[in-house]
Amino acid sequence: MSSELLVNVTPQETRVAFIENGMLQEIYLEREATRGILGNIYVGRVARVMPGMQAAFIDLGIERAGFLHVKDLMIALGADVLPAISEVLHQGGKIIVQVVKEPVGTKGARLSGQISLAARNLVYLPDQVVAGVSQRVEDQDEKERLRGILEKLTRDSGAGGGAIARTVAEHATEDELALELNFLSKVWQKSLDIKASSKPPLCIYEELPLCLRVLRDFVGDEVERIRIDSSAAFELAKKFSSEMVPELSNKLELYVGEHPLFDMYSVEDEIERALRRKVPLKSGGYLIIDPTEAMTTIDVNTGAYLGKNNLDDTLYKTNLEAASAIAWQLRLRNIGGIVIVDFIDMLDEEHKRQVVRALERSLARDRVKTFIVDMSPLGLVEVTRKRTRDSLSYAMREDCPVCRGRGRVKSAQTVCYQIFREIVRDFRQYQANKYIILASRDVIEYLLDEEASALADVQDFIERPLRLQVDVDYQREQYEIVLS
Ligand SMILES: [Zn+2]
């Protein structure tokens, strides 16, 4: 399978497209304005100790103080039993912490005193004596080999600390792992030097920007080439690659083509389509994808026309096509959590089994762990996909300001009737002389057109003139009744 990465960099955002066999499979997005602080390491200052909560607020030099619970300090302290927070932290003291959960809304970041630095194969744990291997490495011999290498490297390096091998470390050579461990311990040493020479609060380590992170994360996947369309990012990637992932160096290319990089393989169009609710299928059928907070539902539909002959066969083919389209869409949109698929009902039991098998095969190609949980007697298939980063929709959109994410707005008719009720109510209370209705264009037009006689009735009832006025800034549901 041939694959490549396209890296599109502008000052505002970086986007990475992962292409397999000429088809966009995954999209990564990082915006400068919303770049998170997850993984960052700070020398913080203890702002407040709260013995009752066994926690402390740590000033990081950013907008909100972070939250540190004593249990996230234990390993760093080498403690076996939970100490009292007031014994280990004092207001004004210096402490090294890492962000383990992004701040959300008014809540500050969640912090840990247990530091970890990740590279492609390894996670380096400067404060721990450990040599671990990811559970997803299933081969027992390989697990033992990796554990052995890590034990030796962490013992001999003199840098101290421990390491965990990530899943991609399978079959990595001792030299590769040594190089990485060396790099990470150097990064850590550099952070400690900054700590010693500066005044807290201060950030001493930041997560890699997306254009470098993908190099780290995709190197094991036999990517054939990596095209980058910014010379600054290209130079950065070259330098990073020569230190960290030398096997990628000759795959990096500066893209200087005439057309935008994301016009290649129709990436830009595919992203646009991946934000739509409806996904057309070649057979004439289509999918409807609806994300809600709790789960995502996918409805498989036939096209408008169904031949009279071989109806069951047509449904079967549509479902098969839908199965592979669904796996692709989950990956492309990066939909995580529970997904309920409603295939078209079929009578043939063997066809049902084949459709589920087709879905299973397509899901197996996903780099994120995805599997079928269950198929109900009614033909609903439940899939779970591990939540990783934000879904494409979440990263690129916000709730519609008109309907506030409900997906439907009041009809002009509903708004008109609301206005009539309000005028009558106001009339009973205030007995004003004049009434002006300020509303959106379509509501005013509806009043003059469809509801002209009702409008006349209201005027008769209140025995006052009603003036209508369009306010171009108003959305459908907004209006105002001005009395004078
Ligand atoms: Zn809306």
Tab-separated table of C-alpha atoms and ligand atoms in Angstrom:
chain	number	residue	atom	x	y	z
A	1	MET	CA	0.000	0.000	0.000
A	2	SER	CA	1.533	3.342	-1.008
A	3	SER	CA	1.147	6.239	1.358
A	4	GLU	CA	2.294	9.807	1.756
A	5	LEU	CA	1.856	12.857	3.934
A	6	LEU	CA	0.974	16.330	2.696
A	7	VAL	CA	1.828	19.080	5.150
A	8	ASN	CA	0.158	22.445	4.535
A	9	VAL	CA	1.508	25.245	6.717
A	10	THR	CA	0.292	28.830	7.085
A	11	PRO	CA	0.979	31.229	9.968
A	12	GLN	CA	-2.501	30.512	11.351
A	13	GLU	CA	-2.727	26.774	11.008
A	14	THR	CA	-1.006	23.556	10.020
A	15	ARG	CA	-2.932	20.793	8.297
A	16	VAL	CA	-1.640	17.336	7.541
A	17	ALA	CA	-3.275	14.940	5.102
A	18	PHE	CA	-2.462	11.248	5.224
A	19	ILE	CA	-2.969	9.701	1.780
A	20	GLU	CA	-3.197	5.978	1.129
A	21	ASN	CA	-3.458	4.644	-2.414
A	22	GLY	CA	-4.384	8.076	-3.695
A	23	MET	CA	-7.201	8.539	-1.193
A	24	LEU	CA	-7.364	10.947	1.735
A	25	GLN	CA	-7.610	8.836	4.907
A	26	GLU	CA	-6.854	11.136	7.802
A	27	ILE	CA	-6.709	14.849	8.473
A	28	TYR	CA	-4.799	16.535	11.281
A	29	LEU	CA	-5.350	20.138	12.170
A	30	GLU	CA	-3.565	22.512	14.500
A	31	ARG	CA	-4.519	26.151	14.857
A	32	GLU	CA	-2.135	28.597	16.450
A	33	ALA	CA	-4.990	30.374	18.230
A	34	THR	CA	-6.211	27.211	19.923
A	35	ARG	CA	-2.980	25.301	20.269
A	36	GLY	CA	-3.271	23.488	23.544
A	37	ILE	CA	-0.843	23.118	26.416
A	38	LEU	CA	-1.292	19.375	26.923
A	39	GLY	CA	2.083	17.778	27.608
A	40	ASN	CA	3.772	21.083	28.390
A	41	ILE	CA	6.096	21.104	31.381
A	42	TYR	CA	6.278	24.089	33.699
A	43	VAL	CA	8.238	25.205	36.655
A	44	GLY	CA	5.247	26.388	38.599
A	45	ARG	CA	4.850	28.307	41.799
A	46	VAL	CA	2.564	26.917	44.479
A	47	ALA	CA	-0.202	29.494	44.651
A	48	ARG	CA	-2.474	27.879	47.201
A	49	VAL	CA	-2.470	24.657	49.204
A	50	MET	CA	-5.834	23.165	50.074
A	51	PRO	CA	-5.431	20.510	52.769
A	52	GLY	CA	-9.130	19.604	52.712
A	53	MET	CA	-8.959	18.641	49.045
A	54	GLN	CA	-5.458	17.126	49.251
A	55	ALA	CA	-4.644	19.398	46.321
A	56	ALA	CA	-2.952	22.633	45.359
A	57	PHE	CA	-3.313	25.357	42.769
A	58	ILE	CA	-0.117	25.955	40.837
A	59	ASP	CA	0.607	29.232	39.079
A	60	LEU	CA	1.972	28.416	35.601
A	61	GLY	CA	2.332	31.957	34.337
A	62	ILE	CA	-0.734	31.475	32.135
A	63	GLU	CA	-4.274	32.741	32.557
A	64	ARG	CA	-5.533	30.165	35.033
A	65	ALA	CA	-3.711	28.301	37.768
A	66	GLY	CA	-3.459	24.529	37.312
A	67	PHE	CA	-4.821	21.912	39.682
A	68	LEU	CA	-2.543	19.311	41.254
A	69	HIS	CA	-3.807	16.460	43.428
A	70	VAL	CA	-1.422	14.837	45.868
A	71	LYS	CA	-1.871	11.415	44.291
A	72	ASP	CA	-0.360	12.770	41.068
A	73	LEU	CA	2.721	13.636	43.087
A	74	MET	CA	3.341	10.294	44.772
A	75	ILE	CA	5.598	8.719	42.186
A	76	ALA	CA	7.677	11.869	41.854
A	77	LEU	CA	8.070	11.871	45.641
A	78	GLY	CA	8.799	8.176	45.794
A	79	ALA	CA	6.088	7.828	48.420
A	80	ASP	CA	4.190	4.587	49.083
A	81	VAL	CA	1.381	6.066	51.127
A	82	LEU	CA	-0.532	9.234	50.383
A	83	PRO	CA	1.190	12.061	52.253
A	84	ALA	CA	-0.674	15.155	53.403
A	85	ILE	CA	-0.446	17.846	50.713
A	86	SER	CA	0.547	20.452	53.290
A	87	GLU	CA	3.612	18.384	54.198
A	88	VAL	CA	4.964	18.248	50.656
A	89	LEU	CA	3.947	21.596	49.178
A	90	HIS	CA	4.206	25.082	50.608
A	91	GLN	CA	2.835	28.305	49.272
A	92	GLY	CA	5.393	30.093	47.101
A	93	GLY	CA	7.464	26.936	46.516
A	94	LYS	CA	8.861	25.821	43.138
A	95	ILE	CA	7.586	22.648	41.534
A	96	ILE	CA	7.946	20.933	38.153
A	97	VAL	CA	4.603	19.861	36.733
A	98	GLN	CA	3.228	18.589	33.447
A	99	VAL	CA	-0.185	19.317	31.967
A	100	VAL	CA	-2.189	16.080	31.717
A	101	LYS	CA	-5.541	17.646	30.873
A	102	GLU	CA	-6.189	20.811	28.923
A	103	PRO	CA	-7.925	23.678	30.721
A	104	VAL	CA	-11.629	23.791	29.800
A	105	GLY	CA	-13.752	26.911	30.177
A	106	THR	CA	-13.126	28.350	33.618
A	107	LYS	CA	-11.400	25.182	34.851
A	108	GLY	CA	-7.628	25.321	34.930
A	109	ALA	CA	-5.315	22.624	33.606
A	110	ARG	CA	-5.003	19.322	35.453
A	111	LEU	CA	-1.386	18.777	36.423
A	112	SER	CA	0.845	15.888	37.353
A	113	GLY	CA	4.170	15.817	39.096
A	114	GLN	CA	5.006	12.675	37.162
A	115	ILE	CA	6.889	13.841	34.094
A	116	SER	CA	6.913	11.960	30.795
A	117	LEU	CA	8.467	12.900	27.471
A	118	ALA	CA	7.309	11.073	24.377
A	119	ALA	CA	9.127	10.381	21.150
A	120	ARG	CA	8.275	8.020	18.348
A	121	ASN	CA	9.187	4.711	20.027
A	122	LEU	CA	9.663	5.635	23.628
A	123	VAL	CA	8.171	7.508	26.492
A	124	TYR	CA	10.893	8.685	28.837
A	125	LEU	CA	10.034	8.914	32.546
A	126	PRO	CA	12.831	10.862	34.213
A	127	ASP	CA	11.619	10.223	37.790
A	128	GLN	CA	10.867	6.529	37.592
A	129	VAL	CA	12.804	3.300	37.522
A	130	VAL	CA	10.807	1.301	35.035
A	131	ALA	CA	11.228	-0.585	31.763
A	132	GLY	CA	7.776	-1.181	30.329
A	133	VAL	CA	6.250	-2.195	27.014
A	134	SER	CA	2.901	-1.143	25.573
A	135	GLN	CA	0.126	-3.697	26.029
A	136	ARG	CA	-0.610	-3.476	22.330
A	137	VAL	CA	2.666	-5.207	21.497
A	138	GLU	CA	1.193	-8.700	21.511
A	139	ASP	CA	4.160	-10.891	20.612
A	140	GLN	CA	5.592	-12.125	23.943
A	141	ASP	CA	9.147	-12.644	22.611
A	142	GLU	CA	9.189	-9.144	21.155
A	143	LYS	CA	7.910	-7.773	24.445
A	144	GLU	CA	10.752	-9.452	26.326
A	145	ARG	CA	13.319	-8.260	23.806
A	146	LEU	CA	12.147	-4.650	24.144
A	147	ARG	CA	12.021	-4.854	27.915
A	148	GLY	CA	15.572	-6.201	27.961
A	149	ILE	CA	16.859	-3.391	25.754
A	150	LEU	CA	15.136	-0.740	27.843
A	151	GLU	CA	16.492	-2.149	31.094
A	152	LYS	CA	20.000	-2.100	29.703
A	153	LEU	CA	19.724	1.370	28.169
A	154	THR	CA	18.196	3.076	31.196
A	155	ARG	CA	20.777	1.410	33.471
A	156	ASP	CA	23.766	2.319	31.284
A	157	SER	CA	22.783	5.778	30.096
A	158	GLY	CA	23.650	7.467	33.363
A	159	ALA	CA	20.791	9.870	32.770
A	160	GLY	CA	18.576	8.097	35.277
A	161	GLY	CA	14.891	7.489	34.865
A	162	GLY	CA	12.938	4.831	33.064
A	163	ALA	CA	11.226	4.260	29.740
A	164	ILE	CA	8.195	2.651	28.164
A	165	ALA	CA	8.181	1.282	24.616
A	166	ARG	CA	5.207	2.423	22.541
A	167	THR	CA	3.399	0.119	20.129
A	168	VAL	CA	5.339	1.368	17.115
A	169	ALA	CA	8.564	0.264	18.809
A	170	GLU	CA	7.938	-3.309	17.656
A	171	HIS	CA	11.089	-4.508	15.855
A	172	ALA	CA	12.991	-1.292	16.550
A	173	THR	CA	16.737	-1.890	16.895
A	174	GLU	CA	18.708	-1.228	20.047
A	175	ASP	CA	20.539	1.602	18.271
A	176	GLU	CA	17.305	3.318	17.349
A	177	LEU	CA	16.012	3.106	20.891
A	178	ALA	CA	19.330	4.266	22.331
A	179	LEU	CA	19.303	7.291	20.036
A	180	GLU	CA	15.837	8.265	21.156
A	181	LEU	CA	16.458	7.761	24.830
A	182	ASN	CA	19.565	9.861	24.508
A	183	PHE	CA	17.608	12.595	22.725
A	184	LEU	CA	14.847	12.615	25.320
A	185	SER	CA	17.174	12.675	28.286
A	186	LYS	CA	18.998	15.590	26.656
A	187	VAL	CA	15.705	17.436	26.217
A	188	TRP	CA	15.012	16.786	29.884
A	189	GLN	CA	18.465	17.927	30.955
A	190	LYS	CA	17.998	21.127	28.994
A	191	SER	CA	14.666	21.707	30.777
A	192	LEU	CA	16.341	21.239	34.146
A	193	ASP	CA	19.008	23.768	33.248
A	194	ILE	CA	16.325	26.300	32.348
A	195	LYS	CA	14.629	25.556	35.648
A	196	ALA	CA	17.798	26.203	37.623
A	197	SER	CA	18.551	29.505	35.950
A	198	SER	CA	15.096	31.094	35.805
A	199	LYS	CA	12.400	32.415	38.019
A	200	PRO	CA	9.095	30.551	38.128
A	201	PRO	CA	6.479	30.374	36.780
A	202	LEU	CA	7.881	29.352	33.429
A	203	CYS	CA	7.302	26.858	30.635
A	204	ILE	CA	10.372	24.656	30.183
A	205	TYR	CA	9.083	22.196	27.610
A	206	GLU	CA	6.431	22.402	24.916
A	207	GLU	CA	4.819	19.641	22.865
A	208	LEU	CA	6.145	19.489	19.313
A	209	PRO	CA	4.208	21.434	16.701
A	210	LEU	CA	2.036	19.289	14.416
A	211	CYS	CA	4.429	19.432	11.452
A	212	LEU	CA	7.071	17.662	13.579
A	213	ARG	CA	4.747	15.474	15.598
A	214	VAL	CA	3.545	13.692	12.473
A	215	LEU	CA	7.128	12.855	11.573
A	216	ARG	CA	7.507	11.229	14.955
A	217	ASP	CA	4.191	9.401	14.735
A	218	PHE	CA	4.152	8.267	11.121
A	219	VAL	CA	7.712	7.121	10.734
A	220	GLY	CA	6.871	3.466	11.364
A	221	ASP	CA	4.184	3.401	8.701
A	222	GLU	CA	6.289	3.163	5.582
A	223	VAL	CA	5.303	6.580	4.367
A	224	GLU	CA	6.945	7.012	0.963
A	225	ARG	CA	7.219	10.764	0.956
A	226	ILE	CA	6.340	13.834	2.928
A	227	ARG	CA	5.623	17.028	1.031
A	228	ILE	CA	5.697	20.317	2.925
A	229	ASP	CA	4.596	23.573	1.317
A	230	SER	CA	6.405	26.041	3.594
A	231	SER	CA	10.153	26.474	3.408
A	232	ALA	CA	10.412	27.465	7.078
A	233	ALA	CA	8.514	24.350	8.183
A	234	PHE	CA	10.528	22.267	5.734
A	235	GLU	CA	13.831	23.466	7.242
A	236	LEU	CA	12.501	22.802	10.732
A	237	ALA	CA	11.404	19.310	9.698
A	238	LYS	CA	14.800	18.586	8.113
A	239	LYS	CA	16.643	19.578	11.255
A	240	PHE	CA	14.271	17.623	13.470
A	241	SER	CA	14.430	14.590	11.234
A	242	SER	CA	18.221	14.482	11.176
A	243	GLU	CA	18.259	14.422	14.985
A	244	MET	CA	15.250	12.256	15.679
A	245	VAL	CA	14.112	10.284	12.658
A	246	PRO	CA	16.990	10.110	10.170
A	247	GLU	CA	15.233	7.437	8.095
A	248	LEU	CA	12.716	10.083	7.041
A	249	SER	CA	15.250	12.672	5.915
A	250	ASN	CA	15.361	11.607	2.268
A	251	LYS	CA	11.565	11.423	2.122
A	252	LEU	CA	11.067	15.087	2.951
A	253	GLU	CA	10.294	17.310	-0.005
A	254	LEU	CA	9.674	21.026	-0.222
A	255	TYR	CA	6.567	21.478	-2.346
A	256	VAL	CA	6.849	24.426	-4.706
A	257	GLY	CA	4.129	23.464	-7.173
A	258	GLU	CA	1.954	26.022	-8.838
A	259	HIS	CA	-1.301	24.697	-7.381
A	260	PRO	CA	-2.103	24.606	-3.683
A	261	LEU	CA	-0.786	21.419	-2.100
A	262	PHE	CA	-4.220	20.377	-0.883
A	263	ASP	CA	-5.598	20.429	-4.433
A	264	MET	CA	-3.651	17.220	-4.828
A	265	TYR	CA	-5.836	14.118	-4.438
A	266	SER	CA	-8.750	16.577	-4.035
A	267	VAL	CA	-7.888	16.890	-0.348
A	268	GLU	CA	-9.590	20.271	0.011
A	269	ASP	CA	-12.821	18.942	-1.530
A	270	GLU	CA	-12.746	15.800	0.587
A	271	ILE	CA	-12.416	17.874	3.767
A	272	GLU	CA	-15.407	19.929	2.682
A	273	ARG	CA	-17.402	16.753	2.035
A	274	ALA	CA	-16.327	15.261	5.354
A	275	LEU	CA	-18.211	18.059	7.122
A	276	ARG	CA	-21.491	17.223	5.432
A	277	ARG	CA	-24.230	15.140	6.925
A	278	LYS	CA	-25.003	13.246	3.738
A	279	VAL	CA	-22.465	10.954	2.079
A	280	PRO	CA	-23.463	9.744	-1.390
A	281	LEU	CA	-22.643	6.163	-2.393
A	282	LYS	CA	-21.814	5.115	-5.953
A	283	SER	CA	-24.774	2.736	-6.066
A	284	GLY	CA	-27.164	5.648	-5.662
A	285	GLY	CA	-27.696	5.095	-1.939
A	286	TYR	CA	-26.352	7.408	0.727
A	287	LEU	CA	-25.319	7.638	4.376
A	288	ILE	CA	-26.642	10.152	6.884
A	289	ILE	CA	-24.115	10.795	9.638
A	290	ASP	CA	-25.406	12.485	12.798
A	291	PRO	CA	-23.044	13.139	15.674
A	292	THR	CA	-24.720	13.780	19.013
A	293	GLU	CA	-23.094	14.229	22.387
A	294	ALA	CA	-23.522	10.650	23.480
A	295	MET	CA	-22.943	8.818	20.204
A	296	THR	CA	-22.890	9.067	16.443
A	297	THR	CA	-25.641	7.492	14.390
A	298	ILE	CA	-25.192	6.460	10.770
A	299	ASP	CA	-28.230	5.675	8.690
A	300	VAL	CA	-27.841	3.741	5.433
A	301	ASN	CA	-30.396	4.625	2.771
A	302	THR	CA	-31.188	3.361	-0.712
A	303	GLY	CA	-31.350	5.758	-3.615
A	304	ALA	CA	-34.657	7.066	-4.887
A	305	TYR	CA	-35.048	4.470	-7.582
A	306	LEU	CA	-35.017	0.755	-6.877
A	307	GLY	CA	-35.395	-1.689	-9.727
A	308	LYS	CA	-38.212	-4.166	-9.339
A	309	ASN	CA	-35.894	-7.059	-10.045
A	310	ASN	CA	-33.510	-8.448	-7.477
A	311	LEU	CA	-34.540	-5.970	-4.827
A	312	ASP	CA	-32.798	-7.921	-2.095
A	313	ASP	CA	-29.650	-8.046	-4.176
A	314	THR	CA	-29.654	-4.244	-4.590
A	315	LEU	CA	-30.062	-3.736	-0.857
A	316	TYR	CA	-27.227	-6.162	-0.179
A	317	LYS	CA	-24.896	-4.334	-2.566
A	318	THR	CA	-25.784	-0.944	-1.089
A	319	ASN	CA	-25.080	-2.247	2.421
A	320	LEU	CA	-21.736	-3.685	1.331
A	321	GLU	CA	-20.727	-0.403	-0.234
A	322	ALA	CA	-21.943	1.430	2.877
A	323	ALA	CA	-19.794	-0.793	5.113
A	324	SER	CA	-16.536	0.314	3.541
A	325	ALA	CA	-17.723	3.926	3.198
A	326	ILE	CA	-18.568	3.989	6.922
A	327	ALA	CA	-15.123	2.767	7.970
A	328	TRP	CA	-13.555	5.399	5.750
A	329	GLN	CA	-15.764	8.189	7.090
A	330	LEU	CA	-15.107	7.292	10.733
A	331	ARG	CA	-11.409	7.612	10.079
A	332	LEU	CA	-11.620	10.724	7.924
A	333	ARG	CA	-13.925	12.551	10.348
A	334	ASN	CA	-12.092	11.068	13.314
A	335	ILE	CA	-15.318	10.111	15.010
A	336	GLY	CA	-14.690	8.532	18.410
A	337	GLY	CA	-16.854	6.768	20.982
A	338	ILE	CA	-20.006	4.808	20.259
A	339	VAL	CA	-21.286	4.620	16.692
A	340	ILE	CA	-24.641	3.049	15.851
A	341	VAL	CA	-25.075	1.973	12.234
A	342	ASP	CA	-28.542	1.324	10.889
A	343	PHE	CA	-28.100	-0.767	7.742
A	344	ILE	CA	-30.963	-1.297	5.326
A	345	ASP	CA	-33.071	-4.274	6.438
A	346	MET	CA	-32.308	-7.491	4.602
A	347	LEU	CA	-34.040	-10.837	4.764
A	348	ASP	CA	-31.147	-13.121	3.892
A	349	GLU	CA	-29.186	-14.138	7.022
A	350	GLU	CA	-26.036	-14.856	5.033
A	351	HIS	CA	-26.170	-11.372	3.503
A	352	LYS	CA	-26.420	-9.869	6.986
A	353	ARG	CA	-23.333	-11.788	8.089
A	354	GLN	CA	-21.433	-10.720	4.979
A	355	VAL	CA	-22.208	-7.037	5.561
A	356	VAL	CA	-20.936	-7.209	9.148
A	357	ARG	CA	-17.844	-9.044	7.955
A	358	ALA	CA	-17.217	-6.367	5.301
A	359	LEU	CA	-17.492	-3.681	7.973
A	360	GLU	CA	-15.096	-5.598	10.194
A	361	ARG	CA	-12.520	-5.925	7.401
A	362	SER	CA	-12.694	-2.209	6.582
A	363	LEU	CA	-12.418	-1.189	10.245
A	364	ALA	CA	-9.296	-3.306	10.621
A	365	ARG	CA	-7.378	-0.884	8.397
A	366	ASP	CA	-7.970	1.978	10.837
A	367	ARG	CA	-4.908	3.108	12.781
A	368	VAL	CA	-7.165	3.880	15.744
A	369	LYS	CA	-8.533	0.877	17.625
A	370	THR	CA	-12.034	0.290	16.275
A	371	PHE	CA	-14.299	-2.726	16.631
A	372	ILE	CA	-17.813	-4.040	16.363
A	373	VAL	CA	-19.443	-4.502	19.743
A	374	ASP	CA	-22.766	-5.958	18.791
A	375	MET	CA	-25.425	-6.475	16.164
A	376	SER	CA	-28.990	-6.279	17.377
A	377	PRO	CA	-31.800	-8.448	15.956
A	378	LEU	CA	-33.174	-5.287	14.340
A	379	GLY	CA	-30.030	-4.888	12.297
A	380	LEU	CA	-28.384	-2.104	14.311
A	381	VAL	CA	-24.624	-2.524	14.484
A	382	GLU	CA	-22.748	-0.956	17.374
A	383	VAL	CA	-19.161	0.062	16.756
A	384	THR	CA	-16.727	1.686	19.153
A	385	ARG	CA	-13.764	3.705	18.078
A	386	LYS	CA	-11.206	4.931	20.545
A	387	ARG	CA	-11.434	8.666	21.154
A	388	THR	CA	-8.199	10.371	20.247
A	389	ARG	CA	-7.996	14.007	19.273
A	390	ASP	CA	-11.037	16.161	18.402
A	391	SER	CA	-13.266	15.071	15.562
A	392	LEU	CA	-12.910	17.046	12.344
A	393	SER	CA	-16.341	18.558	12.857
A	394	TYR	CA	-15.492	19.665	16.391
A	395	ALA	CA	-12.166	21.130	15.319
A	396	MET	CA	-13.577	23.063	12.376
A	397	ARG	CA	-17.078	24.107	13.304
A	398	GLU	CA	-19.143	25.643	16.062
A	399	ASP	CA	-22.838	25.538	16.865
A	400	CYS	CA	-24.942	27.496	14.406
A	401	PRO	CA	-25.656	30.907	16.018
A	402	VAL	CA	-29.138	31.018	14.493
A	403	CYS	CA	-30.462	27.741	15.872
A	404	ARG	CA	-27.775	27.387	18.571
A	405	GLY	CA	-26.951	23.897	17.451
A	406	ARG	CA	-30.498	22.564	17.635
A	407	GLY	CA	-30.543	22.262	13.864
A	408	ARG	CA	-34.017	23.813	13.454
A	409	VAL	CA	-35.289	27.376	13.783
A	410	LYS	CA	-38.801	28.659	14.369
A	411	SER	CA	-40.733	29.190	11.155
A	412	ALA	CA	-41.613	32.755	10.130
A	413	GLN	CA	-45.221	31.799	10.879
A	414	THR	CA	-44.378	30.806	14.466
A	415	VAL	CA	-42.515	34.073	15.002
A	416	CYS	CA	-45.469	36.067	13.577
A	417	TYR	CA	-47.926	34.409	15.976
A	418	GLN	CA	-45.554	35.062	18.857
A	419	ILE	CA	-45.479	38.740	17.868
A	420	PHE	CA	-49.299	38.937	17.738
A	421	ARG	CA	-49.599	37.422	21.218
A	422	GLU	CA	-47.053	39.821	22.598
A	423	ILE	CA	-48.766	42.886	21.104
A	424	VAL	CA	-52.091	41.895	22.603
A	425	ARG	CA	-50.481	41.294	25.977
A	426	ASP	CA	-48.634	44.646	25.843
A	427	PHE	CA	-51.819	46.404	24.842
A	428	ARG	CA	-53.625	45.087	27.929
A	429	GLN	CA	-50.807	46.240	30.168
A	430	TYR	CA	-49.607	49.553	28.758
A	431	GLN	CA	-52.197	51.114	26.419
A	432	ALA	CA	-49.481	52.665	24.256
A	433	ASN	CA	-50.348	54.906	21.316
A	434	LYS	CA	-48.154	53.423	18.637
A	435	TYR	CA	-46.609	50.030	18.009
A	436	ILE	CA	-43.547	49.361	15.890
A	437	ILE	CA	-42.589	45.796	15.036
A	438	LEU	CA	-38.886	45.362	14.356
A	439	ALA	CA	-38.090	41.969	12.848
A	440	SER	CA	-36.033	40.131	10.257
A	441	ARG	CA	-36.878	40.589	6.590
A	442	ASP	CA	-38.569	37.225	6.155
A	443	VAL	CA	-40.778	37.715	9.210
A	444	ILE	CA	-41.900	41.188	8.083
A	445	GLU	CA	-42.589	39.868	4.590
A	446	TYR	CA	-44.558	36.995	6.028
A	447	LEU	CA	-46.648	39.428	8.093
A	448	LEU	CA	-47.453	41.563	5.045
A	449	ASP	CA	-48.095	38.635	2.800
A	450	GLU	CA	-49.482	35.459	4.400
A	451	GLU	CA	-50.701	37.078	7.594
A	452	ALA	CA	-52.022	40.385	6.213
A	453	SER	CA	-55.575	39.730	7.368
A	454	ALA	CA	-54.492	38.554	10.822
A	455	LEU	CA	-52.392	41.702	11.068
A	456	ALA	CA	-55.456	43.779	10.215
A	457	ASP	CA	-57.450	41.921	12.909
A	458	VAL	CA	-54.842	42.736	15.525
A	459	GLN	CA	-54.876	46.416	14.508
A	460	ASP	CA	-58.641	46.468	14.806
A	461	PHE	CA	-58.473	44.822	18.196
A	462	ILE	CA	-55.976	47.260	19.704
A	463	GLU	CA	-57.417	50.202	17.751
A	464	ARG	CA	-53.924	51.491	17.095
A	465	PRO	CA	-51.745	51.523	13.978
A	466	LEU	CA	-48.958	48.904	13.701
A	467	ARG	CA	-45.804	49.954	11.921
A	468	LEU	CA	-43.530	47.290	10.485
A	469	GLN	CA	-39.816	47.675	10.038
A	470	VAL	CA	-37.128	45.334	8.779
A	471	ASP	CA	-33.964	45.127	10.823
A	472	VAL	CA	-31.312	43.571	8.592
A	473	ASP	CA	-29.203	42.537	11.568
A	474	TYR	CA	-31.961	40.394	13.051
A	475	GLN	CA	-32.006	36.624	12.645
A	476	ARG	CA	-35.314	34.873	12.106
A	477	GLU	CA	-36.144	34.407	15.803
A	478	GLN	CA	-35.196	37.924	16.853
A	479	TYR	CA	-37.749	40.739	16.973
A	480	GLU	CA	-38.724	43.685	19.093
A	481	ILE	CA	-41.997	45.464	19.750
A	482	VAL	CA	-41.462	49.157	20.397
A	483	LEU	CA	-44.196	51.078	22.162
A	484	SER	CA	-44.584	54.830	22.091
B	1	ZN	ZN	-28.788	26.375	12.551
